[in-house]
């Protein structure tokens, strides 16, 4: 199988059309958008003179080779004058279910394979918490060194049998929190979240991390 990736792009809501145009110019076939918000504190927002925390999270799939071009174009939008950097990262896709799925997700790809290696320094932590407990999760993460995160509202699909058998409350309303961090900083952040906002807390946070292939928009 060729090397394919999912790209996650986090941009200010009013800049999402520019990202979509980049995707169109690069003939990216599958692009999904979801509105989210940043997690900067009010004090930080006031200090930086920032008012709008509304974000757009854009998911797209493409070949690894094409992702290099798209990341280049996205990073070109991050000028020195720009207050809110657009963050974009890619994660590897291990398999795709059949030719029809491949065509819908990627389209025809005649590019040659290129060795794909994950980033030596960065990973993304994904926390799934009950709605209303983002501050609890992020306070724990920041105390352990996290700089910030992006929140997307989601809905769980737990069934009554799951609650009866496992004794865990499966809330329908969830928050997905993306935190990009260094590999060395990841263990402390994950440990802090699980201690302060884990399953024993009202947040009932589920937590995991995934490797990043490439990332732009953050140091």
GROMACS .gro file of C-alpha atoms in nm:
model
  219
    1UNK     CA    1   0.000   0.000   0.000
    2UNK     CA    2   0.120   0.350  -0.079
    3UNK     CA    3   0.187   0.600   0.198
    4UNK     CA    4  -0.127   0.796   0.284
    5UNK     CA    5  -0.192   1.045   0.562
    6UNK     CA    6  -0.475   1.230   0.729
    7UNK     CA    7  -0.407   1.601   0.763
    8UNK     CA    8  -0.564   1.798   1.048
    9UNK     CA    9  -0.556   2.175   1.001
   10UNK     CA   10  -0.655   2.418   1.276
   11UNK     CA   11  -0.723   2.771   1.154
   12UNK     CA   12  -0.917   3.074   1.266
   13UNK     CA   13  -1.275   3.039   1.152
   14UNK     CA   14  -1.258   3.341   0.921
   15UNK     CA   15  -0.952   3.191   0.746
   16UNK     CA   16  -1.105   2.850   0.674
   17UNK     CA   17  -1.201   2.944   0.317
   18UNK     CA   18  -0.836   3.016   0.237
   19UNK     CA   19  -0.742   2.667   0.357
   20UNK     CA   20  -1.021   2.518   0.150
   21UNK     CA   21  -0.888   2.699  -0.158
   22UNK     CA   22  -0.543   2.549  -0.095
   23UNK     CA   23  -0.702   2.205  -0.081
   24UNK     CA   24  -0.888   2.269  -0.407
   25UNK     CA   25  -0.574   2.396  -0.581
   26UNK     CA   26  -0.393   2.077  -0.480
   27UNK     CA   27  -0.690   1.864  -0.591
   28UNK     CA   28  -0.750   1.712  -0.248
   29UNK     CA   29  -1.062   1.502  -0.280
   30UNK     CA   30  -1.187   1.445   0.078
   31UNK     CA   31  -1.212   1.755   0.298
   32UNK     CA   32  -1.430   1.776   0.610
   33UNK     CA   33  -1.461   2.081   0.836
   34UNK     CA   34  -1.577   2.114   1.195
   35UNK     CA   35  -1.595   2.427   1.407
   36UNK     CA   36  -1.404   2.430   1.736
   37UNK     CA   37  -1.242   2.671   1.978
   38UNK     CA   38  -0.908   2.743   2.135
   39UNK     CA   39  -0.828   2.689   2.501
   40UNK     CA   40  -0.626   3.000   2.583
   41UNK     CA   41  -0.722   3.160   2.914
   42UNK     CA   42  -0.897   3.497   2.922
   43UNK     CA   43  -0.586   3.649   3.080
   44UNK     CA   44  -0.369   3.530   2.790
   45UNK     CA   45  -0.626   3.646   2.536
   46UNK     CA   46  -0.633   3.994   2.694
   47UNK     CA   47  -0.254   4.009   2.710
   48UNK     CA   48  -0.221   3.923   2.341
   49UNK     CA   49  -0.508   4.148   2.236
   50UNK     CA   50  -0.699   3.851   2.096
   51UNK     CA   51  -1.078   3.850   2.089
   52UNK     CA   52  -1.187   3.568   1.863
   53UNK     CA   53  -1.112   3.212   1.976
   54UNK     CA   54  -1.336   3.047   1.717
   55UNK     CA   55  -1.148   2.784   1.519
   56UNK     CA   56  -1.216   2.566   1.220
   57UNK     CA   57  -1.072   2.214   1.227
   58UNK     CA   58  -1.030   2.073   0.876
   59UNK     CA   59  -0.971   1.702   0.812
   60UNK     CA   60  -0.839   1.585   0.477
   61UNK     CA   61  -0.678   1.273   0.333
   62UNK     CA   62  -0.406   1.253   0.071
   63UNK     CA   63  -0.085   1.083  -0.029
   64UNK     CA   64   0.225   1.153   0.177
   65UNK     CA   65   0.390   1.313  -0.126
   66UNK     CA   66   0.095   1.548  -0.182
   67UNK     CA   67   0.089   1.641   0.185
   68UNK     CA   68   0.434   1.797   0.152
   69UNK     CA   69   0.299   2.038  -0.108
   70UNK     CA   70  -0.014   2.120   0.091
   71UNK     CA   71   0.182   2.183   0.411
   72UNK     CA   72   0.416   2.410   0.218
   73UNK     CA   73   0.122   2.616   0.090
   74UNK     CA   74  -0.042   2.633   0.434
   75UNK     CA   75   0.281   2.735   0.601
   76UNK     CA   76   0.321   3.013   0.343
   77UNK     CA   77   0.008   3.174   0.493
   78UNK     CA   78   0.181   3.201   0.832
   79UNK     CA   79   0.344   3.538   0.772
   80UNK     CA   80   0.531   3.721   1.048
   81UNK     CA   81   0.245   3.973   1.073
   82UNK     CA   82  -0.014   3.704   1.131
   83UNK     CA   83  -0.130   3.691   1.494
   84UNK     CA   84  -0.295   3.350   1.482
   85UNK     CA   85  -0.081   3.085   1.316
   86UNK     CA   86  -0.254   2.810   1.122
   87UNK     CA   87  -0.145   2.474   1.264
   88UNK     CA   88  -0.146   2.170   1.040
   89UNK     CA   89  -0.019   1.821   1.108
   90UNK     CA   90  -0.036   1.482   0.940
   91UNK     CA   91  -0.079   1.135   1.088
   92UNK     CA   92  -0.024   0.807   0.903
   93UNK     CA   93  -0.310   0.598   0.762
   94UNK     CA   94  -0.232   0.229   0.806
   95UNK     CA   95  -0.498   0.085   0.574
   96UNK     CA   96  -0.796   0.180   0.355
   97UNK     CA   97  -1.096  -0.047   0.304
   98UNK     CA   98  -1.104  -0.132  -0.063
   99UNK     CA   99  -1.065   0.043  -0.398
  100UNK     CA  100  -1.392   0.235  -0.368
  101UNK     CA  101  -1.288   0.382  -0.032
  102UNK     CA  102  -0.947   0.465  -0.173
  103UNK     CA  103  -1.106   0.648  -0.465
  104UNK     CA  104  -1.341   0.845  -0.237
  105UNK     CA  105  -1.068   0.937   0.009
  106UNK     CA  106  -0.768   0.993  -0.214
  107UNK     CA  107  -0.866   0.958  -0.579
  108UNK     CA  108  -0.623   0.809  -0.829
  109UNK     CA  109  -0.264   0.836  -0.713
  110UNK     CA  110   0.018   0.777  -0.961
  111UNK     CA  111   0.289   0.918  -0.738
  112UNK     CA  112   0.585   0.702  -0.652
  113UNK     CA  113   0.629   0.575  -0.299
  114UNK     CA  114   0.851   0.774  -0.067
  115UNK     CA  115   0.976   0.661   0.271
  116UNK     CA  116   0.748   0.810   0.539
  117UNK     CA  117   0.888   0.859   0.886
  118UNK     CA  118   0.714   1.005   1.189
  119UNK     CA  119   0.833   1.330   1.345
  120UNK     CA  120   1.117   1.272   1.591
  121UNK     CA  121   0.993   1.538   1.830
  122UNK     CA  122   0.616   1.590   1.810
  123UNK     CA  123   0.306   1.386   1.895
  124UNK     CA  124  -0.059   1.479   1.932
  125UNK     CA  125  -0.254   1.394   2.246
  126UNK     CA  126  -0.627   1.342   2.199
  127UNK     CA  127  -0.845   1.369   2.509
  128UNK     CA  128  -1.216   1.284   2.498
  129UNK     CA  129  -1.399   1.428   2.798
  130UNK     CA  130  -1.756   1.487   2.908
  131UNK     CA  131  -1.888   1.820   2.788
  132UNK     CA  132  -1.824   2.109   3.026
  133UNK     CA  133  -1.494   1.982   3.166
  134UNK     CA  134  -1.244   2.125   2.918
  135UNK     CA  135  -1.102   2.362   3.179
  136UNK     CA  136  -1.037   2.071   3.417
  137UNK     CA  137  -0.848   1.884   3.144
  138UNK     CA  138  -0.653   2.186   3.023
  139UNK     CA  139  -0.564   2.312   3.371
  140UNK     CA  140  -0.403   1.973   3.437
  141UNK     CA  141  -0.231   1.974   3.097
  142UNK     CA  142  -0.093   2.327   3.138
  143UNK     CA  143   0.038   2.248   3.485
  144UNK     CA  144   0.243   1.972   3.321
  145UNK     CA  145   0.378   2.195   3.045
  146UNK     CA  146   0.115   2.201   2.768
  147UNK     CA  147   0.092   2.534   2.584
  148UNK     CA  148  -0.269   2.500   2.473
  149UNK     CA  149  -0.515   2.292   2.275
  150UNK     CA  150  -0.810   2.297   2.039
  151UNK     CA  151  -1.156   2.172   2.133
  152UNK     CA  152  -1.412   2.014   1.902
  153UNK     CA  153  -1.762   1.926   2.021
  154UNK     CA  154  -1.857   1.562   1.961
  155UNK     CA  155  -2.128   1.311   2.040
  156UNK     CA  156  -2.062   0.970   2.192
  157UNK     CA  157  -2.223   0.648   2.065
  158UNK     CA  158  -2.231   0.450   2.392
  159UNK     CA  159  -2.526   0.215   2.441
  160UNK     CA  160  -2.722   0.122   2.754
  161UNK     CA  161  -2.556  -0.220   2.769
  162UNK     CA  162  -2.213  -0.058   2.800
  163UNK     CA  163  -2.323   0.141   3.103
  164UNK     CA  164  -2.487  -0.164   3.265
  165UNK     CA  165  -2.192  -0.399   3.213
  166UNK     CA  166  -1.901  -0.167   3.280
  167UNK     CA  167  -2.052   0.072   3.533
  168UNK     CA  168  -1.930   0.368   3.330
  169UNK     CA  169  -2.157   0.658   3.241
  170UNK     CA  170  -2.147   0.704   2.864
  171UNK     CA  171  -2.248   1.067   2.814
  172UNK     CA  172  -2.378   1.167   2.473
  173UNK     CA  173  -2.213   1.509   2.476
  174UNK     CA  174  -1.833   1.500   2.451
  175UNK     CA  175  -1.541   1.734   2.392
  176UNK     CA  176  -1.241   1.625   2.185
  177UNK     CA  177  -0.925   1.813   2.281
  178UNK     CA  178  -0.617   1.814   2.056
  179UNK     CA  179  -0.286   1.895   2.224
  180UNK     CA  180   0.036   1.895   2.020
  181UNK     CA  181   0.340   1.839   2.236
  182UNK     CA  182   0.696   1.714   2.230
  183UNK     CA  183   0.757   1.344   2.281
  184UNK     CA  184   0.957   1.419   2.593
  185UNK     CA  185   0.677   1.633   2.737
  186UNK     CA  186   0.395   1.393   2.649
  187UNK     CA  187   0.421   1.149   2.945
  188UNK     CA  188   0.392   1.422   3.208
  189UNK     CA  189   0.094   1.583   3.035
  190UNK     CA  190  -0.092   1.254   2.995
  191UNK     CA  191  -0.019   1.155   3.355
  192UNK     CA  192  -0.145   1.490   3.485
  193UNK     CA  193  -0.468   1.469   3.285
  194UNK     CA  194  -0.540   1.116   3.403
  195UNK     CA  195  -0.471   1.209   3.766
  196UNK     CA  196  -0.682   1.526   3.766
  197UNK     CA  197  -0.944   1.460   3.496
  198UNK     CA  198  -0.940   1.085   3.436
  199UNK     CA  199  -1.213   0.822   3.470
  200UNK     CA  200  -1.242   0.882   3.845
  201UNK     CA  201  -1.328   1.249   3.786
  202UNK     CA  202  -1.650   1.407   3.653
  203UNK     CA  203  -1.470   1.461   3.320
  204UNK     CA  204  -1.427   1.082   3.270
  205UNK     CA  205  -1.151   1.156   3.020
  206UNK     CA  206  -1.035   0.895   2.771
  207UNK     CA  207  -0.683   0.971   2.658
  208UNK     CA  208  -0.443   0.851   2.389
  209UNK     CA  209  -0.164   0.984   2.168
  210UNK     CA  210  -0.075   0.930   1.804
  211UNK     CA  211   0.246   0.991   1.610
  212UNK     CA  212   0.280   1.295   1.387
  213UNK     CA  213   0.445   1.272   1.046
  214UNK     CA  214   0.487   1.645   0.972
  215UNK     CA  215   0.370   1.962   1.145
  216UNK     CA  216   0.369   2.333   1.058
  217UNK     CA  217   0.260   2.640   1.249
  218UNK     CA  218   0.422   2.565   1.587
  219UNK     CA  219   0.776   2.567   1.716
   0.00000   0.00000   0.00000
